[in-house]
């Protein structure tokens, strides 16, 4: 039996974010920002054209105006998405979860128990076949199961050793373990 | 003590969506209607200009404007005919036992290879709603446990109504006239 007493802090959250986000997600986020900047630039150009040629062909002015409005709305939508995703990441970084969680790994499965600050308690008993994914990053391990995920450090093991735990994870979970 | 055993299916999701869809649909519908109107107005303007000027170079803009208008109209029809919204059942099978009584609302979820036990102190629950056929227990603003009145295994509907009214007070919303 391997016992872990994990006290979730900002370091755990940062590690979890690092495990979730890859280069692809960061480039996608920057792409959204670039799209927003391009659309704002296009919008400014069309407004400039409408103003410059205000004595000109009405049909063309309406075309520029419609394109400008479409560009503006696209720019605002993309910027709003970028801001929302960035704000969510900042809130996660800044939050201090302060949750105490106990995990017990046995032969057939594991048990996770925690109590949130507002008094909501959780106890989950999982057979290893229920585990969806395990991700390791430095000395952090994230284990994802139905209704629950846990992040803990190898240094938080209070019963058993890190080698025993890694052997259990490799043996029971095999290709569901990813190293980042 | 009142107990219920629920195996969630699409009917539960449809019931939850029926209860919560009005603000969601209004929020999604307003920009779609606006954009449909803009695209139709642009298409009609370009068509009128093309007829008056006898110009063939604007047909691409006419086609684009009416295509976007058609796509937005398709989205509006899809939104209005949708009966589940974004609610989805998880990919694994499980049954849920809900227990009312004591100091906390207890949930026991049992799947093929896992069991999850959660306790929600009544003070942490957002609200409870009763409709013609269902009880909805909102543990968060947008997350609810749904119980059809026929799914009670211990206790009766009047007992549960009395319990919820006494524990939640104003947080228990009576919508028995609503045909959900």
Short mmCIF file of C-alpha atoms in Angstrom, two decimals:
data_model
loop_
_atom_site.label_atom_id
_atom_site.label_comp_id
_atom_site.label_asym_id
_atom_site.label_seq_id
_atom_site.Cartn_x
_atom_site.Cartn_y
_atom_site.Cartn_z
CA UNK A 1 0.00 0.00 0.00
CA UNK A 2 1.33 3.45 -0.93
CA UNK A 3 -0.04 6.45 0.94
CA UNK A 4 0.18 10.05 -0.17
CA UNK A 5 -0.79 13.13 1.87
CA UNK A 6 -0.91 15.93 -0.63
CA UNK A 7 -1.36 19.57 0.28
CA UNK A 8 -2.33 21.28 -2.95
CA UNK A 9 -0.65 24.65 -3.43
CA UNK A 10 0.12 27.07 -6.27
CA UNK A 11 3.07 24.91 -7.27
CA UNK A 12 0.69 22.02 -7.96
CA UNK A 13 -1.57 24.28 -10.03
CA UNK A 14 1.39 25.59 -12.04
CA UNK A 15 2.57 22.06 -12.72
CA UNK A 16 -0.95 21.06 -13.78
CA UNK A 17 -1.15 23.99 -16.20
CA UNK A 18 2.25 23.07 -17.60
CA UNK A 19 1.02 19.49 -18.12
CA UNK A 20 -2.18 20.73 -19.83
CA UNK A 21 -0.68 23.29 -22.18
CA UNK A 22 1.71 22.36 -24.92
CA UNK A 23 3.49 24.41 -27.59
CA UNK A 24 0.47 23.91 -29.90
CA UNK A 25 -1.97 25.55 -27.46
CA UNK A 26 0.35 28.53 -26.87
CA UNK A 27 0.79 29.07 -30.64
CA UNK A 28 -3.00 28.82 -31.09
CA UNK A 29 -3.52 31.52 -28.45
CA UNK A 30 -0.95 33.79 -30.10
CA UNK A 31 -2.62 33.09 -33.46
CA UNK A 32 -5.94 34.32 -32.06
CA UNK A 33 -4.23 37.53 -30.89
CA UNK A 34 -2.59 37.99 -34.31
CA UNK A 35 -5.96 37.50 -36.04
CA UNK A 36 -7.47 40.16 -33.81
CA UNK A 37 -4.68 42.64 -34.62
CA UNK A 38 -5.02 41.93 -38.39
CA UNK A 39 -8.78 42.44 -38.28
CA UNK A 40 -8.44 45.70 -36.36
CA UNK A 41 -5.93 46.88 -38.97
CA UNK A 42 -8.30 45.92 -41.77
CA UNK A 43 -11.16 47.73 -40.05
CA UNK A 44 -9.09 50.92 -39.70
CA UNK A 45 -8.13 50.71 -43.39
CA UNK A 46 -11.76 50.35 -44.53
CA UNK A 47 -12.92 53.25 -42.34
CA UNK A 48 -10.07 55.36 -43.79
CA UNK A 49 -11.21 54.42 -47.33
CA UNK A 50 -14.84 55.30 -46.57
CA UNK A 51 -13.81 58.69 -45.16
CA UNK A 52 -11.29 59.43 -47.95
CA UNK A 53 -13.73 58.59 -50.74
CA UNK A 54 -16.84 60.04 -49.07
CA UNK A 55 -17.71 61.95 -52.26
CA UNK A 56 -17.14 58.84 -54.31
CA UNK A 57 -19.09 55.81 -55.50
CA UNK A 58 -21.83 54.91 -52.96
CA UNK A 59 -21.75 51.21 -53.84
CA UNK A 60 -18.02 50.95 -53.10
CA UNK A 61 -18.39 52.93 -49.86
CA UNK A 62 -21.07 50.54 -48.63
CA UNK A 63 -18.85 47.60 -49.54
CA UNK A 64 -15.95 49.04 -47.53
CA UNK A 65 -18.23 49.87 -44.62
CA UNK A 66 -19.70 46.35 -44.45
CA UNK A 67 -16.24 44.78 -44.68
CA UNK A 68 -15.01 47.15 -41.97
CA UNK A 69 -17.85 46.27 -39.59
CA UNK A 70 -17.28 42.53 -40.20
CA UNK A 71 -13.56 43.01 -39.52
CA UNK A 72 -14.27 44.94 -36.33
CA UNK A 73 -16.65 42.30 -34.96
CA UNK A 74 -14.20 39.50 -35.81
CA UNK A 75 -11.38 41.43 -34.14
CA UNK A 76 -13.42 42.03 -30.97
CA UNK A 77 -14.56 38.37 -30.82
CA UNK A 78 -11.00 37.06 -31.24
CA UNK A 79 -9.64 39.54 -28.69
CA UNK A 80 -12.39 38.61 -26.21
CA UNK A 81 -11.48 34.89 -26.55
CA UNK A 82 -7.77 35.66 -26.07
CA UNK A 83 -8.52 37.76 -22.97
CA UNK A 84 -10.84 35.09 -21.51
CA UNK A 85 -8.28 32.27 -21.97
CA UNK A 86 -5.46 34.44 -20.60
CA UNK A 87 -7.57 35.58 -17.63
CA UNK A 88 -8.46 31.95 -16.83
CA UNK A 89 -4.76 31.04 -16.85
CA UNK A 90 -3.90 34.05 -14.64
CA UNK A 91 -6.69 33.20 -12.16
CA UNK A 92 -5.43 29.60 -11.98
CA UNK A 93 -1.87 30.80 -11.37
CA UNK A 94 -2.94 33.31 -8.73
CA UNK A 95 -5.38 31.05 -6.86
CA UNK A 96 -4.18 29.42 -3.68
CA UNK A 97 -6.14 26.17 -3.60
CA UNK A 98 -5.12 25.05 -0.09
CA UNK A 99 -6.78 21.64 -0.35
CA UNK A 100 -5.59 18.67 1.60
CA UNK A 101 -5.97 15.39 -0.24
CA UNK A 102 -5.21 11.82 0.76
CA UNK A 103 -4.48 9.12 -1.82
CA UNK A 104 -3.97 5.42 -1.17
CA UNK A 105 -2.69 3.15 -3.94
CA UNK A 106 -3.38 -0.56 -3.44
CA UNK A 107 -3.14 -3.72 -5.55
CA UNK A 108 -6.37 -3.33 -7.50
CA UNK A 109 -6.99 0.40 -7.39
CA UNK A 110 -6.66 3.64 -5.52
CA UNK A 111 -8.73 5.83 -3.20
CA UNK A 112 -8.77 9.63 -3.17
CA UNK A 113 -10.26 11.71 -0.34
CA UNK A 114 -10.42 15.45 0.10
CA UNK A 115 -12.45 18.15 1.81
CA UNK A 116 -12.91 21.55 0.17
CA UNK A 117 -12.83 24.81 2.16
CA UNK A 118 -16.64 25.10 1.98
CA UNK A 119 -17.06 21.68 3.59
CA UNK A 120 -17.86 19.63 0.48
CA UNK A 121 -16.23 16.22 0.90
CA UNK A 122 -15.19 13.82 -1.80
CA UNK A 123 -14.19 10.17 -1.64
CA UNK A 124 -13.52 8.21 -4.81
CA UNK A 125 -12.53 4.53 -5.07
CA UNK A 126 -11.19 3.65 -8.48
CA UNK A 127 -10.10 0.39 -10.03
CA UNK A 128 -7.01 0.92 -12.18
CA UNK A 129 -9.08 0.16 -15.30
CA UNK A 130 -11.13 3.31 -14.56
CA UNK A 131 -8.11 5.61 -14.72
CA UNK A 132 -8.20 7.70 -17.90
CA UNK A 133 -4.70 9.12 -17.95
CA UNK A 134 -1.59 9.69 -15.84
CA UNK A 135 0.81 12.52 -16.65
CA UNK A 136 4.19 13.05 -15.01
CA UNK A 137 6.15 16.33 -15.03
CA UNK A 138 9.35 16.70 -12.99
CA UNK A 139 8.33 15.26 -9.59
CA UNK A 140 4.61 15.96 -10.08
CA UNK A 141 2.09 13.31 -11.06
CA UNK A 142 -1.43 14.01 -12.33
CA UNK A 143 -3.92 11.15 -12.32
CA UNK A 144 -7.25 11.60 -14.12
CA UNK A 145 -10.27 9.40 -13.44
CA UNK A 146 -14.04 9.78 -13.87
CA UNK A 147 -15.35 12.72 -11.79
CA UNK A 148 -11.91 13.54 -10.41
CA UNK A 149 -8.27 14.39 -11.02
CA UNK A 150 -5.43 14.64 -8.52
CA UNK A 151 -2.02 16.30 -8.67
CA UNK A 152 0.60 15.35 -6.11
CA UNK A 153 4.37 15.33 -5.62
CA UNK A 154 6.51 12.27 -5.16
CA UNK A 155 7.94 13.94 -2.05
CA UNK A 156 4.44 13.83 -0.48
CA UNK A 157 4.52 10.03 -0.23
CA UNK A 158 4.15 9.13 3.44
CA UNK A 159 3.84 5.34 3.11
CA UNK A 160 5.91 3.36 0.60
CA UNK A 161 8.46 4.75 -1.86
CA UNK A 162 8.41 6.68 -5.12
CA UNK A 163 9.92 3.66 -6.94
CA UNK A 164 7.10 1.41 -5.72
CA UNK A 165 4.53 3.95 -6.90
CA UNK A 166 6.12 4.31 -10.35
CA UNK A 167 6.27 0.52 -10.62
CA UNK A 168 2.55 0.27 -9.79
CA UNK A 169 1.67 2.99 -12.30
CA UNK A 170 3.80 1.48 -15.05
CA UNK A 171 2.59 -2.05 -14.35
CA UNK A 172 -1.13 -1.36 -13.93
CA UNK A 173 -1.58 1.60 -16.27
CA UNK A 174 1.03 0.95 -18.98
CA UNK A 175 0.35 3.12 -22.03
CA UNK A 176 -1.95 5.50 -20.14
CA UNK A 177 1.13 7.10 -18.56
CA UNK A 178 2.59 10.15 -20.36
CA UNK A 179 5.85 11.85 -19.37
CA UNK A 180 6.17 15.59 -20.09
CA UNK B 1 -34.84 10.45 5.03
CA UNK B 2 -35.57 10.52 1.31
CA UNK B 3 -33.56 8.56 -1.25
CA UNK B 4 -33.55 8.43 -5.01
CA UNK B 5 -31.71 6.26 -7.50
CA UNK B 6 -31.12 7.82 -10.90
CA UNK B 7 -29.57 6.48 -14.09
CA UNK B 8 -29.12 9.58 -16.20
CA UNK B 9 -30.33 9.60 -19.79
CA UNK B 10 -31.24 12.11 -22.48
CA UNK B 11 -34.60 12.87 -20.84
CA UNK B 12 -32.84 14.29 -17.79
CA UNK B 13 -30.66 16.49 -20.01
CA UNK B 14 -33.69 17.70 -21.96
CA UNK B 15 -35.46 18.55 -18.71
CA UNK B 16 -32.48 20.55 -17.43
CA UNK B 17 -32.13 22.35 -20.76
CA UNK B 18 -35.86 23.19 -20.80
CA UNK B 19 -35.50 24.75 -17.36
CA UNK B 20 -32.38 26.80 -18.11
CA UNK B 21 -32.55 27.48 -21.83
CA UNK B 22 -34.31 30.84 -22.01
CA UNK B 23 -31.39 33.14 -21.09
CA UNK B 24 -28.94 30.91 -23.01
CA UNK B 25 -31.07 30.97 -26.18
CA UNK B 26 -31.68 34.73 -25.95
CA UNK B 27 -27.94 35.38 -25.51
CA UNK B 28 -27.11 33.28 -28.60
CA UNK B 29 -30.08 34.45 -30.69
CA UNK B 30 -29.58 38.23 -30.53
CA UNK B 31 -26.20 38.41 -32.36
CA UNK B 32 -27.32 35.77 -34.90
CA UNK B 33 -30.47 37.74 -35.76
CA UNK B 34 -28.46 40.96 -36.04
CA UNK B 35 -25.95 39.39 -38.37
CA UNK B 36 -28.67 37.78 -40.48
CA UNK B 37 -30.28 41.21 -40.90
CA UNK B 38 -26.93 42.81 -41.84
CA UNK B 39 -26.13 40.09 -44.41
CA UNK B 40 -29.62 40.26 -45.96
CA UNK B 41 -29.48 44.08 -46.11
CA UNK B 42 -26.02 43.96 -47.71
CA UNK B 43 -27.14 41.31 -50.23
CA UNK B 44 -30.24 43.28 -51.22
CA UNK B 45 -28.22 46.51 -51.53
CA UNK B 46 -25.57 44.88 -53.74
CA UNK B 47 -28.28 43.22 -55.87
CA UNK B 48 -30.12 46.52 -56.34
CA UNK B 49 -26.88 48.28 -57.22
CA UNK B 50 -25.93 45.53 -59.69
CA UNK B 51 -29.35 45.81 -61.41
CA UNK B 52 -29.29 49.61 -61.55
CA UNK B 53 -25.68 49.81 -62.72
CA UNK B 54 -26.01 46.69 -64.89
CA UNK B 55 -22.71 45.55 -63.47
CA UNK B 56 -21.64 41.90 -63.26
CA UNK B 57 -18.60 42.49 -61.05
CA UNK B 58 -20.64 42.61 -57.80
CA UNK B 59 -22.19 39.11 -58.09
CA UNK B 60 -19.52 37.60 -55.84
CA UNK B 61 -20.50 40.01 -53.02
CA UNK B 62 -24.21 39.27 -53.56
CA UNK B 63 -23.48 35.52 -53.38
CA UNK B 64 -21.33 35.93 -50.24
CA UNK B 65 -23.89 38.08 -48.46
CA UNK B 66 -26.79 35.70 -49.13
CA UNK B 67 -24.64 32.64 -48.30
CA UNK B 68 -23.75 34.08 -44.88
CA UNK B 69 -27.38 35.03 -44.31
CA UNK B 70 -28.43 31.44 -45.13
CA UNK B 71 -25.79 30.03 -42.76
CA UNK B 72 -26.98 32.28 -39.92
CA UNK B 73 -30.62 31.31 -40.59
CA UNK B 74 -29.58 27.64 -40.43
CA UNK B 75 -27.86 28.29 -37.06
CA UNK B 76 -30.98 30.05 -35.73
CA UNK B 77 -33.21 27.12 -36.75
CA UNK B 78 -30.76 24.67 -35.17
CA UNK B 79 -30.67 26.70 -31.94
CA UNK B 80 -34.47 26.92 -31.71
CA UNK B 81 -35.02 23.22 -32.44
CA UNK B 82 -32.27 22.00 -30.09
CA UNK B 83 -33.60 20.19 -27.02
CA UNK B 84 -30.42 19.39 -25.10
CA UNK B 85 -28.12 22.40 -25.52
CA UNK B 86 -24.50 21.80 -24.58
CA UNK B 87 -25.40 19.22 -21.91
CA UNK B 88 -23.83 15.84 -22.51
CA UNK B 89 -23.77 12.51 -20.72
CA UNK B 90 -20.29 11.23 -19.77
CA UNK B 91 -18.93 8.38 -21.90
CA UNK B 92 -19.13 5.86 -19.02
CA UNK B 93 -22.18 4.17 -17.49
CA UNK B 94 -23.06 4.84 -13.86
CA UNK B 95 -26.01 5.10 -11.51
CA UNK B 96 -26.42 7.77 -8.85
CA UNK B 97 -27.98 7.46 -5.42
CA UNK B 98 -29.08 10.72 -3.83
CA UNK B 99 -29.80 10.90 -0.11
CA UNK B 100 -31.60 13.78 1.61
CA UNK B 101 -31.42 13.98 5.38
CA UNK B 102 -28.88 14.63 8.08
CA UNK B 103 -26.43 17.51 7.77
CA UNK B 104 -25.49 17.14 4.12
CA UNK B 105 -26.81 16.15 0.73
CA UNK B 106 -25.11 12.84 -0.13
CA UNK B 107 -24.34 11.60 -3.61
CA UNK B 108 -23.09 8.08 -4.30
CA UNK B 109 -22.13 7.43 -7.93
CA UNK B 110 -21.46 3.82 -8.82
CA UNK B 111 -19.87 2.86 -12.10
CA UNK B 112 -18.51 -0.42 -13.43
CA UNK B 113 -15.07 0.18 -11.92
CA UNK B 114 -15.42 3.14 -9.58
CA UNK B 115 -17.48 4.53 -6.71
CA UNK B 116 -17.62 8.19 -5.80
CA UNK B 117 -19.13 9.54 -2.59
CA UNK B 118 -19.72 13.27 -2.19
CA UNK B 119 -21.24 15.21 0.67
CA UNK B 120 -22.61 18.69 0.05
CA UNK B 121 -23.52 20.64 3.22
CA UNK B 122 -26.91 22.20 2.58
CA UNK B 123 -25.46 25.69 3.00
CA UNK B 124 -23.22 25.17 -0.05
CA UNK B 125 -26.09 24.32 -2.39
CA UNK B 126 -27.10 27.11 -4.75
CA UNK B 127 -30.83 26.32 -4.98
CA UNK B 128 -33.40 23.57 -5.44
CA UNK B 129 -36.19 23.75 -8.00
CA UNK B 130 -39.34 21.65 -8.30
CA UNK B 131 -41.21 21.41 -11.61
CA UNK B 132 -44.18 19.24 -12.56
CA UNK B 133 -42.11 16.07 -12.98
CA UNK B 134 -38.60 16.78 -11.69
CA UNK B 135 -36.52 18.05 -8.80
CA UNK B 136 -33.34 19.95 -9.67
CA UNK B 137 -30.65 20.39 -7.01
CA UNK B 138 -28.18 23.07 -8.19
CA UNK B 139 -24.86 22.48 -6.41
CA UNK B 140 -23.38 25.29 -8.55
CA UNK B 141 -25.04 27.96 -10.67
CA UNK B 142 -25.02 25.76 -13.78
CA UNK B 143 -24.52 22.25 -12.34
CA UNK B 144 -27.53 20.33 -11.12
CA UNK B 145 -28.56 16.89 -9.98
CA UNK B 146 -31.83 15.93 -11.63
CA UNK B 147 -34.40 13.59 -10.07
CA UNK B 148 -37.57 12.46 -11.79
CA UNK B 149 -40.35 12.15 -9.23
CA UNK B 150 -40.76 8.45 -10.07
CA UNK B 151 -37.12 7.77 -9.15
CA UNK B 152 -37.63 8.14 -5.39
CA UNK B 153 -36.83 4.81 -3.72
CA UNK B 154 -37.46 5.86 -0.12
CA UNK B 155 -39.83 8.57 1.08
CA UNK B 156 -42.40 10.41 -0.97
CA UNK B 157 -42.64 13.56 -3.06
CA UNK B 158 -44.50 15.56 -0.32
CA UNK B 159 -41.83 14.49 2.21
CA UNK B 160 -39.07 15.71 -0.09
CA UNK B 161 -40.93 18.97 -0.79
CA UNK B 162 -41.31 19.58 2.95
CA UNK B 163 -37.65 18.75 3.59
CA UNK B 164 -36.35 21.02 0.81
CA UNK B 165 -38.61 23.90 1.88
CA UNK B 166 -37.48 23.62 5.51
CA UNK B 167 -33.75 23.31 4.69
CA UNK B 168 -33.47 25.75 1.77
CA UNK B 169 -36.16 28.31 2.57
CA UNK B 170 -36.12 30.91 -0.20
CA UNK B 171 -33.55 28.86 -2.14
CA UNK B 172 -36.28 26.29 -2.83
CA UNK B 173 -38.12 27.47 -5.95
CA UNK B 174 -41.60 26.09 -6.59
CA UNK B 175 -42.27 25.79 -10.32
CA UNK B 176 -44.79 22.92 -10.17
CA UNK B 177 -46.92 24.63 -12.80
CA UNK B 178 -44.04 24.40 -15.30
CA UNK B 179 -44.57 21.36 -17.54
CA UNK B 180 -41.07 19.98 -17.32
#
